[in-house]
């Protein structure tokens, strides 16, 4: 994989998949901008990197604060004078049913997962088009391909990424811009611990599926392969990936199967 001297901006870099991407890309000689809300954690991630620390710049941001994201993108661009790849890995999941979830919580999930990725990508797009090169990566989910109980707004935010970034890909295919959508299944990170409940409180528990899921490091390697090979969309995970094909070819059977699943 050729990431040497590639300039990569990663959101969600303080934890889980984003953090694992930082370590892999650092090993591969990339120049990085790393973002999330918690700057103390971002500096720890930077410290953990074994290769040149001068090639890692911390840029804290809050994806919920839409009004700040265009200027954050300008700041990120100015660090190296360009950005080759933006990986939108920052996000939050959900553990609550539609009937009980406060609308403000739903807005928070949409703002973080959908609008956060969209604003940062839109801010970089004109600059990438001017240079006739750039790669935008959206981290969706298998629930970006189907819905399941207790994940309504999370699933909606991920479905929205597909509509938006698939459309964008059509518009920029002849402008040197690549668009990749990644759909992870169960990956061993704190995503369930950090999920929000109906009232916006943190769920605080690790789901069994995540604790027995693929490691964040393996997931990061597969994401980098997909980016390197300019893939349009990839599913990453174990047998849960078959859900996408069952839904496509046997939708009624899929509905029966998914509603029997025990999820919180
Ligand atoms: N793990 C899985 O099984 C799985 C499956 C499918 C999809 N995904 C997706 O993969 C991506 C990464 O998740 P993960 O598994 O690595 O979970 P994670 O360990 O909880 O990491 C989430 C990251 O997002 C950042 N973040 C959350 N809210 C933010 C905000 N308002 N502004 C800026 N950054 C924010 C967090 O950093 P701060 O707290 O420092 O802001 C953290 O770095 C997410 O988009 C998630 O939906 C994960």
Coordinates of C-alpha atoms and ligand atoms in Angstrom, one line a residue:
X1 CA 0.0 0.0 0.0
X2 CA 1.4 3.4 -0.9
X3 CA 0.6 6.0 1.8
X4 CA 4.2 7.3 2.1
X5 CA 4.1 11.1 2.4
X6 CA 0.3 11.1 1.7
X7 CA -1.5 13.8 3.7
X8 CA -4.4 12.2 5.6
X9 CA -6.9 14.0 7.8
X10 CA -8.7 11.5 10.2
X11 CA -11.6 12.4 12.4
X12 CA -12.6 10.1 15.3
X13 CA -8.8 9.7 15.8
X14 CA -8.9 9.6 19.6
X15 CA -10.5 6.1 19.8
X16 CA -11.3 2.8 18.1
X17 CA -11.2 2.6 14.3
X18 CA -9.9 6.2 13.8
X19 CA -7.1 5.6 16.4
X20 CA -6.1 2.3 14.7
X21 CA -5.9 4.2 11.4
X22 CA -3.5 6.7 12.9
X23 CA -1.1 4.0 14.0
X24 CA -1.2 2.1 10.7
X25 CA -0.8 5.3 8.6
X26 CA 2.0 6.5 10.8
X27 CA 3.8 3.1 10.2
X28 CA 3.3 3.5 6.5
X29 CA 4.9 7.0 6.5
X30 CA 1.8 9.2 6.0
X31 CA 1.6 12.8 7.2
X32 CA -1.4 13.2 9.5
X33 CA -3.9 15.6 10.9
X34 CA -5.8 14.0 13.7
X35 CA -9.2 15.3 15.0
X36 CA -11.9 14.6 17.6
X37 CA -13.2 16.6 20.6
X38 CA -10.8 15.3 23.3
X39 CA -7.4 16.9 22.7
X40 CA -5.8 15.1 25.7
X41 CA -6.6 11.7 24.1
X42 CA -5.4 12.9 20.7
X43 CA -2.0 13.9 22.2
X44 CA -1.8 10.4 23.8
X45 CA -2.5 8.8 20.4
X46 CA 0.3 11.0 18.9
X47 CA 2.6 9.9 21.7
X48 CA 1.9 6.2 21.0
X49 CA 3.0 6.6 17.4
X50 CA 6.4 5.1 16.7
X51 CA 7.4 7.0 13.6
X52 CA 8.1 10.8 13.1
X53 CA 5.9 12.8 15.6
X54 CA 6.5 15.9 13.5
X55 CA 4.2 14.2 10.9
X56 CA 1.2 14.2 13.2
X57 CA -0.8 17.4 13.9
X58 CA -3.6 17.5 16.5
X59 CA -6.6 19.6 15.4
X60 CA -9.5 19.3 18.0
X61 CA -13.0 19.8 16.7
X62 CA -16.6 19.0 17.5
X63 CA -18.6 17.5 14.6
X64 CA -21.8 18.7 16.2
X65 CA -20.7 22.4 15.8
X66 CA -21.5 22.7 12.1
X67 CA -20.7 26.4 12.2
X68 CA -17.0 25.8 13.0
X69 CA -16.3 23.0 10.5
X70 CA -15.5 25.1 7.4
X71 CA -12.8 27.1 9.3
X72 CA -11.5 23.8 10.9
X73 CA -11.1 22.4 7.3
X74 CA -9.2 25.6 6.3
X75 CA -6.9 25.1 9.4
X76 CA -6.4 21.4 8.5
X77 CA -5.5 22.3 4.8
X78 CA -3.0 25.1 5.9
X79 CA -1.0 22.6 8.0
X80 CA 0.6 21.0 5.0
X81 CA -0.8 23.2 2.2
X82 CA -3.0 20.4 1.0
X83 CA -4.9 17.2 2.0
X84 CA -4.9 14.0 -0.1
X85 CA -7.4 12.0 1.9
X86 CA -10.1 12.8 4.4
X87 CA -11.3 9.8 6.5
X88 CA -14.6 10.7 8.3
X89 CA -14.4 8.2 11.1
X90 CA -15.9 10.3 14.0
X91 CA -19.3 9.2 15.0
X92 CA -21.7 8.1 17.8
X93 CA -24.1 5.2 17.9
X94 CA -27.5 4.8 19.6
X95 CA -29.3 2.4 22.0
X96 CA -32.9 3.5 22.1
X97 CA -36.3 3.0 20.5
X98 CA -38.0 5.6 18.2
X99 CA -40.9 6.0 20.5
X100 CA -38.8 7.1 23.5
X101 CA -35.9 9.0 21.9
X102 CA -35.8 12.7 22.4
X103 CA -35.7 14.7 19.1
X104 CA -32.6 16.6 20.3
X105 CA -30.8 13.3 20.7
X106 CA -31.8 12.3 17.1
X107 CA -30.5 15.7 15.9
X108 CA -27.2 15.2 17.7
X109 CA -26.7 11.8 16.0
X110 CA -27.5 13.2 12.6
X111 CA -25.3 16.2 13.2
X112 CA -22.3 14.2 14.3
X113 CA -22.5 11.3 11.8
X114 CA -24.0 12.9 8.7
X115 CA -23.6 16.6 8.7
X116 CA -20.2 16.5 10.3
X117 CA -18.9 14.3 7.5
X118 CA -20.7 16.4 4.9
X119 CA -19.5 19.8 6.1
X120 CA -15.8 18.7 6.3
X121 CA -16.0 17.0 2.9
X122 CA -17.7 20.0 1.3
X123 CA -15.2 22.4 2.7
X124 CA -12.3 20.4 1.1
X125 CA -14.0 19.6 -2.1
X126 CA -13.3 22.9 -4.1
X127 CA -9.7 22.8 -3.0
X128 CA -9.3 19.2 -4.1
X129 CA -11.0 19.9 -7.4
X130 CA -8.6 22.8 -8.1
X131 CA -5.7 20.3 -7.6
X132 CA -7.5 17.6 -9.6
X133 CA -6.9 15.1 -6.8
X134 CA -8.3 14.0 -3.5
X135 CA -10.0 11.1 -1.8
X136 CA -13.1 11.4 0.5
X137 CA -13.9 8.5 2.8
X138 CA -17.1 8.1 4.7
X139 CA -17.3 5.5 7.5
X140 CA -20.8 4.2 7.3
X141 CA -21.9 0.8 8.8
X142 CA -23.7 -2.4 7.9
X143 CA -26.7 -0.5 9.3
X144 CA -26.2 2.0 6.6
X145 CA -27.5 -0.9 4.3
X146 CA -30.4 -2.0 6.5
X147 CA -32.2 -0.9 9.6
X148 CA -32.5 -2.7 13.0
X149 CA -34.3 -2.0 16.3
X150 CA -32.7 0.5 18.8
X151 CA -30.6 2.1 16.0
X152 CA -33.2 4.2 14.0
X153 CA -31.4 7.5 13.9
X154 CA -27.9 5.9 13.8
X155 CA -29.0 3.8 10.8
X156 CA -30.7 6.8 9.2
X157 CA -27.5 8.8 9.5
X158 CA -25.5 6.1 7.9
X159 CA -28.0 5.5 5.1
X160 CA -27.9 9.2 4.4
X161 CA -24.1 9.0 3.9
X162 CA -24.7 6.5 1.1
X163 CA -27.1 8.7 -0.7
X164 CA -24.9 11.7 -0.4
X165 CA -21.5 10.2 -1.1
X166 CA -22.8 8.0 -4.0
X167 CA -24.3 11.1 -5.6
X168 CA -21.1 13.0 -5.0
X169 CA -19.1 10.2 -6.7
X170 CA -21.1 10.6 -9.8
X171 CA -20.4 14.4 -9.9
X172 CA -16.7 14.2 -9.4
X173 CA -15.7 11.0 -11.2
X174 CA -13.9 13.1 -14.0
X175 CA -12.3 15.6 -11.6
X176 CA -9.7 13.3 -10.0
X177 CA -11.7 12.9 -6.8
X178 CA -12.3 9.4 -5.3
X179 CA -15.1 8.6 -3.0
X180 CA -15.1 5.5 -0.8
X181 CA -17.8 4.3 1.6
X182 CA -16.8 1.8 4.3
X183 CA -19.4 -0.3 6.0
X184 CA -18.0 -2.0 9.2
X185 CA -20.0 -4.7 11.0
X186 CA -18.9 -5.7 14.5
X187 CA -15.6 -4.1 15.4
X188 CA -14.0 -4.3 18.8
X189 CA -14.1 -0.6 19.9
X190 CA -15.9 1.5 22.5
X191 CA -18.6 2.4 20.0
X192 CA -21.4 0.8 22.1
X193 CA -20.0 2.2 25.4
X194 CA -20.1 5.6 23.8
X195 CA -23.6 5.2 22.4
X196 CA -26.4 7.5 23.4
X197 CA -29.7 6.4 25.0
X198 CA -33.2 8.0 24.6
X199 CA -32.3 11.0 26.9
X200 CA -28.8 11.5 25.5
X201 CA -27.1 9.8 28.4
X202 CA -24.1 7.5 27.6
X203 CA -25.0 3.8 27.4
X204 CA -21.8 2.8 29.1
X205 CA -21.8 -0.9 28.2
X206 CA -19.8 -3.0 25.7
X207 CA -22.1 -5.2 23.5
X208 CA -21.1 -8.9 23.2
X209 CA -21.1 -8.5 19.4
X210 CA -18.5 -5.7 19.6
X211 CA -16.3 -7.5 22.3
X212 CA -16.1 -10.6 20.1
X213 CA -15.8 -8.6 16.8
X214 CA -12.9 -7.9 14.5
X215 CA -10.0 -5.9 16.0
X216 CA -9.8 -2.2 15.2
X217 CA -6.3 -2.8 13.8
X218 CA -7.6 -5.4 11.3
X219 CA -10.5 -3.2 10.3
X220 CA -8.0 -0.2 9.8
X221 CA -5.9 -2.4 7.5
X222 CA -8.9 -3.4 5.4
X223 CA -10.0 0.3 5.2
X224 CA -6.6 1.3 4.0
X225 CA -6.6 -1.5 1.4
X226 CA -10.0 -0.2 0.1
X227 CA -8.7 3.4 -0.1
X228 CA -5.4 2.3 -1.8
X229 CA -7.5 0.3 -4.3
X230 CA -9.9 3.2 -4.8
X231 CA -12.9 0.9 -4.0
X232 CA -16.3 2.6 -4.1
X233 CA -17.8 0.6 -1.2
X234 CA -16.6 -2.2 1.1
X235 CA -18.2 -4.3 3.8
X236 CA -15.9 -5.2 6.7
X237 CA -16.5 -7.7 9.4
X238 CA -17.5 -11.4 10.0
X239 CA -20.6 -13.3 9.0
X240 CA -22.8 -10.3 9.9
X241 CA -21.9 -9.0 6.4
X242 CA -24.3 -11.6 4.9
X243 CA -27.1 -9.5 6.3
X244 CA -26.6 -7.1 3.4
X245 CA -27.1 -9.8 0.8
X246 CA -30.0 -11.5 2.6
X247 CA -31.8 -8.1 2.8
X248 CA -31.2 -7.5 -0.9
X249 CA -32.3 -10.9 -2.2
X250 CA -34.7 -12.1 0.5
X251 CA -36.2 -8.9 2.1
X252 CA -39.1 -10.5 3.8
X253 CA -37.0 -13.3 5.3
X254 CA -34.5 -10.6 6.4
X255 CA -37.3 -8.7 8.2
X256 CA -38.3 -11.8 10.2
X257 CA -34.8 -12.6 11.0
X258 CA -33.8 -9.1 12.2
X259 CA -36.8 -8.5 14.4
X260 CA -36.1 -11.8 16.3
X261 CA -32.6 -10.5 17.1
X262 CA -32.1 -9.7 20.7
X263 CA -30.6 -6.2 20.8
X264 CA -30.7 -3.4 23.3
Ligands
LIG1 N1 -17.1 -0.4 16.1 C1 -18.1 -0.8 15.3 O1 -18.6 -2.0 15.5 C2 -18.6 0.1 14.2 C3 -19.5 -0.6 13.2 C4 -20.0 0.2 12.2 C5 -19.6 1.5 12.1 N2 -18.7 2.1 13.0 C6 -18.4 3.5 12.8 O2 -17.0 3.7 12.9 C7 -16.7 5.0 13.3 C8 -15.7 5.0 14.4 O3 -16.3 4.4 15.5 P1 -15.5 3.5 16.6 O4 -16.0 2.1 16.5 O5 -14.1 3.7 16.5 O6 -16.1 4.1 18.0 P2 -15.4 4.9 19.2 O7 -14.3 4.1 19.7 O8 -16.5 5.3 20.1 O9 -14.8 6.2 18.4 C9 -15.6 7.3 18.0 C10 -14.8 8.5 17.7 O10 -15.6 9.5 17.2 C11 -15.3 10.7 18.0 N3 -16.5 11.6 18.1 C12 -17.7 11.3 18.7 N4 -18.4 12.3 18.7 C13 -17.7 13.4 18.2 C14 -18.0 14.7 17.9 N5 -19.2 15.3 18.3 N6 -17.0 15.5 17.4 C15 -15.8 15.0 17.0 N7 -15.5 13.7 17.2 C16 -16.5 12.9 17.8 C17 -14.7 10.2 19.3 O11 -13.8 11.2 19.8 P3 -14.1 12.2 21.0 O12 -14.9 11.6 22.1 O13 -12.7 12.6 21.5 O14 -14.7 13.4 20.3 C18 -14.0 9.0 18.9 O15 -12.7 9.3 18.4 C19 -18.1 5.6 13.7 O16 -18.5 6.4 12.6 C20 -19.0 4.4 13.8 O17 -20.3 4.7 13.6 C21 -18.2 1.4 14.0

